[in-house]
Amino acid sequence: MREIHTRKIKMNQLLILCCTSLLLNGFSHVMAADASASHGVLSKKSIYQTGAQWTDDNGKPFNLKKLSGHPVVLIMFYTGCQVSCPVIVEELKTIHQALPSELREATRFVLVSMDSGRDLPKELHKFREIKRLTGEEWILLHGSDDEVTELAMLLGMKIKEDSLGQFAHSNLITVLNKAGEISSQRTGFSTDLQQLVQAIGTASL
Amino acid sequence: MHKNNPVKFDSRFIIAMVWLVATTGRAGDARYQVLPTEMATIPQDVYVPVVRGKNDPEKIPVRGFLLEVHAVTNAGFLNFVRSHPEWRRSVVSPIFADKGYLAHWKSDLELGSNASNDAPVTNVSWFAARAYAKWKGLRLPTTAEWEVAGGAGFDRAEGKIDPEMQKWINHWVDSPSPQILPAATSGRPDFNGVYNLHGLVWEWVQDFNTEMVTGESRADSGLERNLFCGAGAVGAKNRENYPAFMRTAFRSSLNACYCVGNLGFRCAKSIPEKSK
């Protein structure tokens, strides 16, 4: 009796083992995808999943994943821009002031330079001081050509450097939600900044 | 379980189960041998953009470089997907490829009857093409590089004065895309030994997002000033080259995550500078 009982247990164990193996194999592609995300599992729609390495205007490495949990207003700009970027930065400052205090503390305004060659961290820091972008809510980033291109592509942003070192580029403001997914975008200019304030509110949900 | 006939789990059964587990999930086309793609040397040249802003250079010098002689094929891309599970159709991130990604394939790892091994792969996004190129230690060509390569004729270096090439290009631009594409190496190679830069599919370039053409035909219009900073006075300088203008307009309409049924790609490589 004991012998048969032992065999039965072994058989059950083997059955469980084989079934689990088959199931795991079926799920392996999902696991492979998850394995590539780091600790906090990023949403598949999050632009933070590229793992791109940026440098902030203090020269410190900055991974966009740090922005998780915050609604984000993101633009690509360059310090030498004479036309749109100054206007957009002023708009961002206005929006920053217009946010209810809790939202103002939580929201991050991220300015990424498209001019990898000239807008090194020192330049970005100068820009921060000139424009009076005080506080940790303002983040200014420098990245390599490859990172800049990848981010521009993720945002749907067009950029072209001309022969004078000026850039033609889209006028684009992107709002990201707390998971780093694109929540909304504004192309072109608009006098209605309330829409953007509302968009940030939505992104904070 | 019958007391009198206990099931025997002998080693043959275990081996069979292990084999079954190991082979599940690798269903797909029979292993199709994909040889590394030959690369042609595209000699140094000058690219004259058909559309440019007033401060954009009129002529862009292009150093000689290497270009794959044919577009990346379905079989080639399948090999990439096999070794990069995150690029399977059913799990790819939607920010890297839209819903049309590999739509013409039967499944994640099966080409099926609508996608022949040797046809150019299409329905791949810029991100997917870039990841494939990186995997091969290559990159996408720039617009200038692609256009310089595309300027070759069949029997002579300059396609503009090659009537056979002009006929071929204009015929393709006017024809609808076939449902099932022929092989990437079909037809005649051009003067540099390259197949089908024209005549099969549109192709991704590294910097397609430098094209800022709106539907507005007037230069420096209000629409362009609103949408773009600094792109005023963009105009078509060379109206005779209609196919080139078509390509510019097409690239301008793209987003990096788009997967289009007649848009594929091929890879390029820089030629290292000779040490002095």
CSV table of C-alpha atoms in Angstrom, one decimal:
chain,number,residue,atom,x,y,z
A,1,MET,CA,0.0,0.0,0.0
A,2,ARG,CA,2.8,2.4,1.0
A,3,GLU,CA,4.7,1.8,-2.2
A,4,ILE,CA,1.7,2.6,-4.4
A,5,HIS,CA,0.9,5.7,-2.3
A,6,THR,CA,4.5,7.0,-2.8
A,7,ARG,CA,4.3,6.4,-6.5
A,8,LYS,CA,1.0,8.4,-6.7
A,9,ILE,CA,2.6,11.4,-4.9
A,10,LYS,CA,5.5,11.3,-7.3
A,11,MET,CA,3.2,11.1,-10.3
A,12,ASN,CA,1.2,14.1,-9.1
A,13,GLN,CA,4.4,16.1,-8.5
A,14,LEU,CA,5.6,15.3,-12.0
A,15,LEU,CA,2.2,16.2,-13.5
A,16,ILE,CA,2.3,19.6,-11.7
A,17,LEU,CA,5.9,20.1,-12.8
A,18,CYS,CA,5.1,19.4,-16.5
A,19,CYS,CA,2.0,21.5,-16.5
A,20,THR,CA,3.7,24.4,-14.9
A,21,SER,CA,6.6,24.2,-17.5
A,22,LEU,CA,4.1,24.3,-20.3
A,23,LEU,CA,2.3,27.2,-18.8
A,24,LEU,CA,5.5,29.1,-18.2
A,25,ASN,CA,6.6,28.5,-21.7
A,26,GLY,CA,3.4,30.0,-23.0
A,27,PHE,CA,3.8,33.0,-20.7
A,28,SER,CA,7.5,33.4,-21.4
A,29,HIS,CA,7.1,36.2,-23.9
A,30,VAL,CA,5.2,38.2,-21.4
A,31,MET,CA,7.8,37.6,-18.8
A,32,ALA,CA,10.6,38.5,-21.2
A,33,ALA,CA,8.9,41.9,-21.8
A,34,ASP,CA,8.4,42.5,-18.1
A,35,ALA,CA,12.0,41.5,-17.3
A,36,SER,CA,13.2,44.4,-19.4
A,37,ALA,CA,11.4,46.9,-17.2
A,38,SER,CA,13.2,47.8,-14.0
A,39,HIS,CA,12.0,47.8,-10.4
A,40,GLY,CA,8.9,49.9,-10.5
A,41,VAL,CA,7.2,48.2,-13.5
A,42,LEU,CA,6.7,51.0,-16.1
A,43,SER,CA,3.6,51.1,-18.2
A,44,LYS,CA,4.2,50.1,-21.8
A,45,LYS,CA,3.0,53.5,-22.9
A,46,SER,CA,5.5,55.3,-20.7
A,47,ILE,CA,8.2,57.3,-22.4
A,48,TYR,CA,10.4,56.6,-19.4
A,49,GLN,CA,10.9,53.0,-20.5
A,50,THR,CA,13.7,53.9,-22.9
A,51,GLY,CA,16.1,54.2,-20.0
A,52,ALA,CA,17.7,57.2,-21.6
A,53,GLN,CA,20.4,59.0,-19.5
A,54,TRP,CA,20.2,62.8,-19.4
A,55,THR,CA,22.3,65.3,-17.4
A,56,ASP,CA,20.7,68.1,-15.5
A,57,ASP,CA,21.9,71.7,-15.3
A,58,ASN,CA,24.0,70.9,-12.3
A,59,GLY,CA,25.8,68.3,-14.2
A,60,LYS,CA,24.2,65.4,-12.4
A,61,PRO,CA,22.8,62.3,-14.2
A,62,PHE,CA,19.1,62.4,-14.6
A,63,ASN,CA,16.9,59.4,-15.5
A,64,LEU,CA,13.3,60.4,-16.6
A,65,LYS,CA,12.0,57.6,-14.3
A,66,LYS,CA,12.6,60.0,-11.4
A,67,LEU,CA,9.5,61.9,-12.7
A,68,SER,CA,7.2,59.0,-12.0
A,69,GLY,CA,4.5,60.0,-9.7
A,70,HIS,CA,4.5,63.7,-10.9
A,71,PRO,CA,2.4,65.2,-13.7
A,72,VAL,CA,4.9,66.6,-16.1
A,73,VAL,CA,4.9,69.5,-18.6
A,74,LEU,CA,7.6,68.8,-21.2
A,75,ILE,CA,9.1,70.9,-24.0
A,76,MET,CA,12.1,70.6,-26.2
A,77,PHE,CA,13.9,73.9,-26.7
A,78,TYR,CA,17.3,75.5,-27.1
A,79,THR,CA,18.8,78.5,-25.3
A,80,GLY,CA,19.7,80.3,-28.6
A,81,CYS,CA,16.1,80.3,-29.8
A,82,GLN,CA,14.9,83.9,-30.5
A,83,VAL,CA,11.3,83.3,-31.5
A,84,SER,CA,9.1,80.5,-30.1
A,85,CYS,CA,11.0,79.2,-27.1
A,86,PRO,CA,11.0,82.4,-25.1
A,87,VAL,CA,7.3,82.7,-25.6
A,88,ILE,CA,6.7,79.1,-24.6
A,89,VAL,CA,8.9,79.4,-21.5
A,90,GLU,CA,6.9,82.5,-20.4
A,91,GLU,CA,3.7,80.5,-21.0
A,92,LEU,CA,5.0,77.7,-18.7
A,93,LYS,CA,5.8,80.2,-16.0
A,94,THR,CA,2.3,81.6,-16.2
A,95,ILE,CA,0.8,78.1,-16.0
A,96,HIS,CA,3.1,77.3,-13.1
A,97,GLN,CA,1.6,80.3,-11.2
A,98,ALA,CA,-1.9,79.6,-12.2
A,99,LEU,CA,-1.9,76.0,-10.8
A,100,PRO,CA,-3.6,75.4,-7.4
A,101,SER,CA,-0.8,75.1,-4.8
A,102,GLU,CA,-0.9,71.4,-4.3
A,103,LEU,CA,-0.7,70.8,-8.0
A,104,ARG,CA,2.0,73.4,-8.4
A,105,GLU,CA,4.2,71.5,-5.9
A,106,ALA,CA,3.6,68.2,-7.6
A,107,THR,CA,4.0,69.2,-11.2
A,108,ARG,CA,7.4,69.1,-12.9
A,109,PHE,CA,8.3,71.4,-15.8
A,110,VAL,CA,10.9,69.7,-17.9
A,111,LEU,CA,12.9,71.6,-20.5
A,112,VAL,CA,15.1,69.4,-22.7
A,113,SER,CA,17.5,71.1,-25.1
A,114,MET,CA,17.7,70.0,-28.7
A,115,ASP,CA,21.1,71.6,-29.0
A,116,SER,CA,23.4,68.9,-27.7
A,117,GLY,CA,26.4,70.8,-29.0
A,118,ARG,CA,25.9,74.2,-27.4
A,119,ASP,CA,23.5,73.7,-24.5
A,120,LEU,CA,25.8,72.0,-22.1
A,121,PRO,CA,24.7,71.9,-18.4
A,122,LYS,CA,26.5,75.2,-17.7
A,123,GLU,CA,24.6,77.0,-20.4
A,124,LEU,CA,21.4,75.5,-19.2
A,125,HIS,CA,22.2,76.7,-15.7
A,126,LYS,CA,22.7,80.2,-17.0
A,127,PHE,CA,19.4,80.0,-18.8
A,128,ARG,CA,17.7,78.9,-15.6
A,129,GLU,CA,19.0,82.0,-13.7
A,130,ILE,CA,18.2,84.5,-16.5
A,131,LYS,CA,14.7,83.2,-16.8
A,132,ARG,CA,14.3,82.9,-13.0
A,133,LEU,CA,13.2,79.3,-13.1
A,134,THR,CA,13.7,78.8,-9.4
A,135,GLY,CA,12.8,75.6,-7.5
A,136,GLU,CA,13.0,71.9,-8.0
A,137,GLU,CA,9.8,71.9,-10.2
A,138,TRP,CA,12.0,73.2,-13.0
A,139,ILE,CA,14.2,70.6,-14.6
A,140,LEU,CA,16.6,71.5,-17.5
A,141,LEU,CA,18.3,68.6,-19.3
A,142,HIS,CA,21.1,67.9,-21.7
A,143,GLY,CA,21.4,64.7,-23.7
A,144,SER,CA,23.4,63.2,-26.6
A,145,ASP,CA,22.3,63.5,-30.2
A,146,ASP,CA,20.9,60.0,-30.1
A,147,GLU,CA,18.8,60.7,-26.9
A,148,VAL,CA,17.5,64.0,-28.3
A,149,THR,CA,16.5,62.3,-31.5
A,150,GLU,CA,14.8,59.5,-29.7
A,151,LEU,CA,12.8,61.8,-27.5
A,152,ALA,CA,11.8,64.0,-30.4
A,153,MET,CA,10.6,60.9,-32.2
A,154,LEU,CA,8.6,59.8,-29.1
A,155,LEU,CA,6.9,63.2,-28.9
A,156,GLY,CA,6.3,63.6,-32.6
A,157,MET,CA,8.5,66.6,-32.7
A,158,LYS,CA,10.2,67.9,-35.8
A,159,ILE,CA,13.6,69.5,-35.5
A,160,LYS,CA,16.1,70.7,-38.1
A,161,GLU,CA,19.4,72.5,-37.5
A,162,ASP,CA,20.2,75.1,-40.2
A,163,SER,CA,23.6,76.3,-41.3
A,164,LEU,CA,23.6,79.1,-38.8
A,165,GLY,CA,23.2,76.9,-35.7
A,166,GLN,CA,19.5,77.8,-35.4
A,167,PHE,CA,16.9,75.2,-35.2
A,168,ALA,CA,13.6,75.0,-37.0
A,169,HIS,CA,11.3,73.0,-34.7
A,170,SER,CA,7.7,72.2,-33.8
A,171,ASN,CA,6.0,74.4,-31.3
A,172,LEU,CA,4.9,71.7,-29.0
A,173,ILE,CA,4.0,71.3,-25.3
A,174,THR,CA,3.5,67.8,-24.0
A,175,VAL,CA,1.7,66.9,-20.8
A,176,LEU,CA,2.7,63.5,-19.3
A,177,ASN,CA,0.7,61.7,-16.6
A,178,LYS,CA,2.2,60.3,-13.4
A,179,ALA,CA,3.2,57.1,-15.2
A,180,GLY,CA,5.1,59.0,-17.9
A,181,GLU,CA,2.5,58.4,-20.6
A,182,ILE,CA,1.6,61.2,-23.0
A,183,SER,CA,-1.6,62.6,-21.6
A,184,SER,CA,-2.1,65.5,-24.0
A,185,GLN,CA,-0.2,67.7,-26.4
A,186,ARG,CA,-0.6,71.3,-27.7
A,187,THR,CA,0.7,72.2,-31.1
A,188,GLY,CA,1.1,75.8,-32.1
A,189,PHE,CA,0.2,78.7,-29.9
A,190,SER,CA,-3.0,79.5,-28.1
A,191,THR,CA,-4.2,82.3,-25.9
A,192,ASP,CA,-6.1,79.8,-23.8
A,193,LEU,CA,-3.7,78.7,-21.1
A,194,GLN,CA,-6.6,77.4,-19.0
A,195,GLN,CA,-6.8,74.4,-21.3
A,196,LEU,CA,-3.2,73.5,-20.3
A,197,VAL,CA,-4.0,74.0,-16.6
A,198,GLN,CA,-6.9,71.6,-17.0
A,199,ALA,CA,-4.7,69.1,-18.9
A,200,ILE,CA,-2.3,69.1,-16.0
A,201,GLY,CA,-5.1,68.5,-13.6
A,202,THR,CA,-6.2,65.5,-15.7
A,203,ALA,CA,-2.7,64.2,-15.8
A,204,SER,CA,-2.4,64.3,-12.1
A,205,LEU,CA,-5.3,61.8,-11.6
B,1,MET,CA,-6.1,5.8,-10.7
B,2,HIS,CA,-6.5,2.1,-10.8
B,3,LYS,CA,-4.8,0.4,-7.9
B,4,ASN,CA,-3.7,-2.5,-10.0
B,5,ASN,CA,-2.2,-0.5,-12.9
B,6,PRO,CA,-0.2,2.4,-11.5
B,7,VAL,CA,1.0,4.7,-14.2
B,8,LYS,CA,4.7,4.4,-14.8
B,9,PHE,CA,6.7,7.6,-15.2
B,10,ASP,CA,9.8,6.2,-16.9
B,11,SER,CA,12.6,8.2,-18.4
B,12,ARG,CA,11.2,8.1,-22.0
B,13,PHE,CA,8.1,9.9,-20.8
B,14,ILE,CA,10.1,12.6,-19.0
B,15,ILE,CA,12.3,13.1,-22.1
B,16,ALA,CA,9.1,13.5,-24.2
B,17,MET,CA,7.7,16.0,-21.8
B,18,VAL,CA,10.9,18.0,-21.7
B,19,TRP,CA,11.1,18.0,-25.5
B,20,LEU,CA,7.5,19.2,-25.8
B,21,VAL,CA,8.2,22.0,-23.4
B,22,ALA,CA,11.4,23.1,-25.2
B,23,THR,CA,9.8,23.3,-28.6
B,24,THR,CA,6.5,25.0,-27.7
B,25,GLY,CA,6.6,28.6,-28.5
B,26,ARG,CA,9.0,28.3,-31.4
B,27,ALA,CA,6.3,27.7,-33.9
B,28,GLY,CA,6.9,29.6,-37.1
B,29,ASP,CA,8.3,29.2,-40.5
B,30,ALA,CA,10.9,26.5,-41.0
B,31,ARG,CA,14.4,28.0,-40.4
B,32,TYR,CA,15.1,30.1,-43.5
B,33,GLN,CA,18.7,30.7,-43.9
B,34,VAL,CA,19.3,34.4,-44.0
B,35,LEU,CA,22.8,35.4,-45.2
B,36,PRO,CA,24.3,38.7,-44.1
B,37,THR,CA,23.2,41.4,-46.6
B,38,GLU,CA,25.9,42.6,-49.0
B,39,MET,CA,26.7,46.3,-48.8
B,40,ALA,CA,27.6,48.5,-51.7
B,41,THR,CA,29.9,51.5,-51.6
B,42,ILE,CA,28.0,54.7,-52.4
B,43,PRO,CA,30.7,57.2,-53.5
B,44,GLN,CA,30.8,60.7,-52.0
B,45,ASP,CA,28.5,63.2,-53.6
B,46,VAL,CA,26.4,66.3,-52.9
B,47,TYR,CA,22.7,66.3,-52.0
B,48,VAL,CA,20.6,69.1,-53.2
B,49,PRO,CA,17.4,69.2,-51.1
B,50,VAL,CA,14.2,69.9,-53.1
B,51,VAL,CA,12.7,71.8,-50.2
B,52,ARG,CA,14.6,74.0,-47.9
B,53,GLY,CA,14.4,77.0,-45.6
B,54,LYS,CA,16.3,80.2,-46.4
B,55,ASN,CA,19.1,79.4,-44.0
B,56,ASP,CA,19.3,75.8,-44.9
B,57,PRO,CA,22.3,74.8,-47.0
B,58,GLU,CA,21.6,74.6,-50.8
B,59,LYS,CA,24.0,71.7,-51.1
B,60,ILE,CA,24.8,69.1,-48.5
B,61,PRO,CA,28.1,67.2,-49.0
B,62,VAL,CA,27.7,63.5,-48.4
B,63,ARG,CA,30.8,61.4,-47.6
B,64,GLY,CA,31.1,58.0,-49.2
B,65,PHE,CA,29.3,55.3,-47.2
B,66,LEU,CA,28.1,51.7,-47.3
B,67,LEU,CA,24.5,50.8,-48.0
B,68,GLU,CA,22.8,47.4,-48.0
B,69,VAL,CA,22.1,46.3,-51.6
B,70,HIS,CA,18.5,45.4,-50.9
B,71,ALA,CA,15.8,46.3,-48.3
B,72,VAL,CA,15.6,44.3,-45.1
B,73,THR,CA,13.4,41.3,-45.8
B,74,ASN,CA,10.6,39.6,-43.9
B,75,ALA,CA,13.0,36.6,-43.2
B,76,GLY,CA,15.7,39.0,-41.9
B,77,PHE,CA,13.3,40.8,-39.7
B,78,LEU,CA,11.9,37.6,-38.3
B,79,ASN,CA,15.4,36.6,-37.2
B,80,PHE,CA,15.6,39.9,-35.3
B,81,VAL,CA,12.2,39.4,-33.6
B,82,ARG,CA,13.1,35.8,-32.7
B,83,SER,CA,16.1,37.0,-30.7
B,84,HIS,CA,14.3,40.1,-29.3
B,85,PRO,CA,11.0,39.0,-27.8
B,86,GLU,CA,10.1,42.6,-26.8
B,87,TRP,CA,9.7,43.3,-30.5
B,88,ARG,CA,7.0,40.6,-31.0
B,89,ARG,CA,3.8,41.9,-32.5
B,90,SER,CA,1.7,40.9,-29.5
B,91,VAL,CA,3.8,42.5,-26.9
B,92,VAL,CA,5.5,45.5,-28.5
B,93,SER,CA,5.1,48.8,-26.7
B,94,PRO,CA,2.6,51.0,-28.5
B,95,ILE,CA,4.8,54.0,-28.3
B,96,PHE,CA,7.4,52.2,-30.4
B,97,ALA,CA,5.1,50.7,-33.0
B,98,ASP,CA,1.4,51.4,-33.7
B,99,LYS,CA,-1.4,48.8,-34.3
B,100,GLY,CA,-0.3,48.1,-37.8
B,101,TYR,CA,3.0,46.6,-36.7
B,102,LEU,CA,3.8,43.5,-38.8
B,103,ALA,CA,0.1,43.3,-39.7
B,104,HIS,CA,0.9,41.3,-42.8
B,105,TRP,CA,2.5,38.5,-40.8
B,106,LYS,CA,0.5,35.5,-39.7
B,107,SER,CA,1.5,35.8,-36.1
B,108,ASP,CA,4.3,36.9,-33.8
B,109,LEU,CA,6.8,34.5,-35.3
B,110,GLU,CA,5.1,33.2,-38.4
B,111,LEU,CA,5.3,35.0,-41.8
B,112,GLY,CA,2.3,33.2,-43.3
B,113,SER,CA,1.2,33.4,-47.0
B,114,ASN,CA,1.0,37.2,-47.3
B,115,ALA,CA,4.7,37.8,-46.4
B,116,SER,CA,7.3,36.0,-48.4
B,117,ASN,CA,10.7,35.4,-47.0
B,118,ASP,CA,12.5,37.5,-49.6
B,119,ALA,CA,10.1,40.5,-49.9
B,120,PRO,CA,11.0,43.7,-48.2
B,121,VAL,CA,9.6,43.8,-44.6
B,122,THR,CA,7.0,46.6,-44.2
B,123,ASN,CA,4.7,47.6,-41.4
B,124,VAL,CA,7.7,48.4,-39.3
B,125,SER,CA,8.1,51.6,-37.4
B,126,TRP,CA,11.2,53.9,-37.3
B,127,PHE,CA,11.9,52.6,-33.8
B,128,ALA,CA,11.7,48.9,-35.0
B,129,ALA,CA,13.9,49.7,-38.0
B,130,ARG,CA,16.4,51.5,-35.8
B,131,ALA,CA,16.5,48.6,-33.3
B,132,TYR,CA,17.1,46.1,-36.1
B,133,ALA,CA,19.9,48.2,-37.5
B,134,LYS,CA,21.5,48.5,-34.1
B,135,TRP,CA,21.3,44.7,-33.7
B,136,LYS,CA,23.3,44.3,-36.9
B,137,GLY,CA,25.9,46.9,-35.9
B,138,LEU,CA,24.5,49.3,-38.5
B,139,ARG,CA,22.3,52.3,-38.7
B,140,LEU,CA,19.6,53.9,-40.8
B,141,PRO,CA,20.9,56.1,-43.7
B,142,THR,CA,20.3,59.8,-43.4
B,143,THR,CA,18.0,61.6,-45.9
B,144,ALA,CA,21.0,63.0,-47.7
B,145,GLU,CA,22.6,59.6,-47.9
B,146,TRP,CA,19.5,57.9,-49.2
B,147,GLU,CA,18.8,60.6,-51.7
B,148,VAL,CA,22.4,60.5,-53.0
B,149,ALA,CA,22.2,56.7,-53.4
B,150,GLY,CA,18.8,57.1,-55.0
B,151,GLY,CA,20.3,59.4,-57.6
B,152,ALA,CA,22.1,56.6,-59.3
B,153,GLY,CA,21.1,55.4,-62.8
B,154,PHE,CA,21.1,51.9,-64.1
B,155,ASP,CA,23.9,52.2,-66.7
B,156,ARG,CA,25.4,55.4,-65.5
B,157,ALA,CA,26.2,57.1,-62.2
B,158,GLU,CA,23.7,59.9,-62.7
B,159,GLY,CA,20.1,58.7,-62.7
B,160,LYS,CA,18.8,62.1,-63.8
B,161,ILE,CA,20.1,61.6,-67.3
B,162,ASP,CA,19.3,57.9,-67.5
B,163,PRO,CA,16.0,57.5,-69.3
B,164,GLU,CA,15.6,53.9,-68.2
B,165,MET,CA,15.8,54.9,-64.5
B,166,GLN,CA,13.5,57.9,-65.1
B,167,LYS,CA,11.0,55.7,-66.7
B,168,TRP,CA,11.2,53.2,-63.8
B,169,ILE,CA,10.9,55.8,-61.1
B,170,ASN,CA,8.0,57.6,-62.7
B,171,HIS,CA,6.1,54.4,-63.5
B,172,TRP,CA,6.3,53.3,-59.8
B,173,VAL,CA,5.3,56.7,-58.4
B,174,ASP,CA,2.1,56.4,-60.6
B,175,SER,CA,1.3,52.8,-59.7
B,176,PRO,CA,-0.6,51.5,-56.7
B,177,SER,CA,1.4,49.2,-54.3
B,178,PRO,CA,0.9,45.4,-55.0
B,179,GLN,CA,-0.8,43.4,-52.3
B,180,ILE,CA,2.0,41.0,-52.0
B,181,LEU,CA,5.5,42.4,-52.6
B,182,PRO,CA,8.1,40.7,-54.9
B,183,ALA,CA,11.6,39.9,-53.6
B,184,ALA,CA,13.8,42.7,-52.4
B,185,THR,CA,16.3,41.8,-55.1
B,186,SER,CA,13.9,41.6,-58.0
B,187,GLY,CA,14.6,43.7,-61.1
B,188,ARG,CA,17.8,45.4,-62.1
B,189,PRO,CA,20.6,46.5,-59.7
B,190,ASP,CA,21.6,50.1,-60.3
B,191,PHE,CA,25.0,51.5,-61.2
B,192,ASN,CA,26.2,51.0,-57.6
B,193,GLY,CA,24.8,47.4,-57.5
B,194,VAL,CA,21.9,48.4,-55.3
B,195,TYR,CA,18.4,47.0,-55.8
B,196,ASN,CA,15.1,48.9,-55.7
B,197,LEU,CA,15.7,52.2,-54.0
B,198,HIS,CA,12.9,53.1,-56.3
B,199,GLY,CA,10.2,50.8,-57.4
B,200,LEU,CA,9.3,48.7,-54.4
B,201,VAL,CA,8.7,50.4,-51.1
B,202,TRP,CA,9.3,53.8,-49.4
B,203,GLU,CA,12.2,53.6,-46.9
B,204,TRP,CA,12.8,55.0,-43.5
B,205,VAL,CA,15.7,57.4,-42.9
B,206,GLN,CA,17.4,58.3,-39.7
B,207,ASP,CA,16.3,62.0,-39.8
B,208,PHE,CA,12.9,62.0,-41.4
B,209,ASN,CA,11.7,64.4,-38.8
B,210,THR,CA,13.7,67.2,-40.3
B,211,GLU,CA,11.1,67.6,-43.0
B,212,MET,CA,8.6,70.3,-42.1
B,213,VAL,CA,6.2,70.6,-45.1
B,214,THR,CA,2.7,71.6,-44.3
B,215,GLY,CA,-0.2,71.5,-46.8
B,216,GLU,CA,0.2,75.3,-47.2
B,217,SER,CA,1.8,76.2,-50.4
B,218,ARG,CA,2.7,79.8,-49.6
B,219,ALA,CA,6.1,80.4,-48.1
B,220,ASP,CA,6.3,81.8,-44.5
B,221,SER,CA,2.5,81.4,-44.0
B,222,GLY,CA,0.7,82.0,-40.8
B,223,LEU,CA,0.1,78.3,-40.4
B,224,GLU,CA,3.8,77.5,-40.6
B,225,ARG,CA,4.7,80.3,-38.2
B,226,ASN,CA,2.2,78.9,-35.7
B,227,LEU,CA,3.2,75.2,-35.9
B,228,PHE,CA,6.9,75.6,-36.4
B,229,CYS,CA,9.6,78.0,-35.1
B,230,GLY,CA,12.0,79.1,-37.8
B,231,ALA,CA,10.6,77.1,-40.7
B,232,GLY,CA,9.3,80.1,-42.5
B,233,ALA,CA,10.2,80.6,-46.2
B,234,VAL,CA,10.3,76.9,-46.8
B,235,GLY,CA,9.7,76.3,-50.4
B,236,ALA,CA,10.1,73.8,-53.1
B,237,LYS,CA,13.2,74.7,-55.0
B,238,ASN,CA,13.3,72.0,-57.6
B,239,ARG,CA,9.8,71.4,-58.9
B,240,GLU,CA,11.1,69.2,-61.8
B,241,ASN,CA,12.0,66.4,-59.5
B,242,TYR,CA,8.5,65.3,-58.7
B,243,PRO,CA,9.4,61.9,-57.1
B,244,ALA,CA,11.9,63.6,-54.8
B,245,PHE,CA,9.3,66.1,-53.8
B,246,MET,CA,6.9,63.2,-53.2
B,247,ARG,CA,9.4,61.6,-50.9
B,248,THR,CA,9.9,64.8,-49.0
B,249,ALA,CA,6.1,65.2,-48.5
B,250,PHE,CA,5.8,61.6,-47.5
B,251,ARG,CA,8.5,61.8,-44.9
B,252,SER,CA,7.0,64.9,-43.6
B,253,SER,CA,3.7,63.1,-42.9
B,254,LEU,CA,5.3,60.4,-40.8
B,255,ASN,CA,5.6,59.8,-37.1
B,256,ALA,CA,8.2,57.4,-35.7
B,257,CYS,CA,5.7,54.9,-34.4
B,258,TYR,CA,3.8,54.6,-37.7
B,259,CYS,CA,3.7,51.2,-39.4
B,260,VAL,CA,2.8,51.5,-43.1
B,261,GLY,CA,2.2,48.8,-45.6
B,262,ASN,CA,4.5,50.2,-48.3
B,263,LEU,CA,7.2,51.6,-46.0
B,264,GLY,CA,10.3,49.5,-45.2
B,265,PHE,CA,14.0,50.2,-44.8
B,266,ARG,CA,17.6,49.2,-45.3
B,267,CYS,CA,20.7,49.8,-43.3
B,268,ALA,CA,23.8,51.8,-43.8
B,269,LYS,CA,27.3,52.1,-42.3
B,270,SER,CA,29.8,54.9,-42.2
B,271,ILE,CA,33.2,54.2,-43.8
B,272,PRO,CA,35.8,54.8,-41.2
B,273,GLU,CA,38.1,57.8,-41.9
B,274,LYS,CA,41.5,56.7,-43.2
B,275,SER,CA,44.1,57.2,-40.5
B,276,LYS,CA,46.7,59.7,-41.7
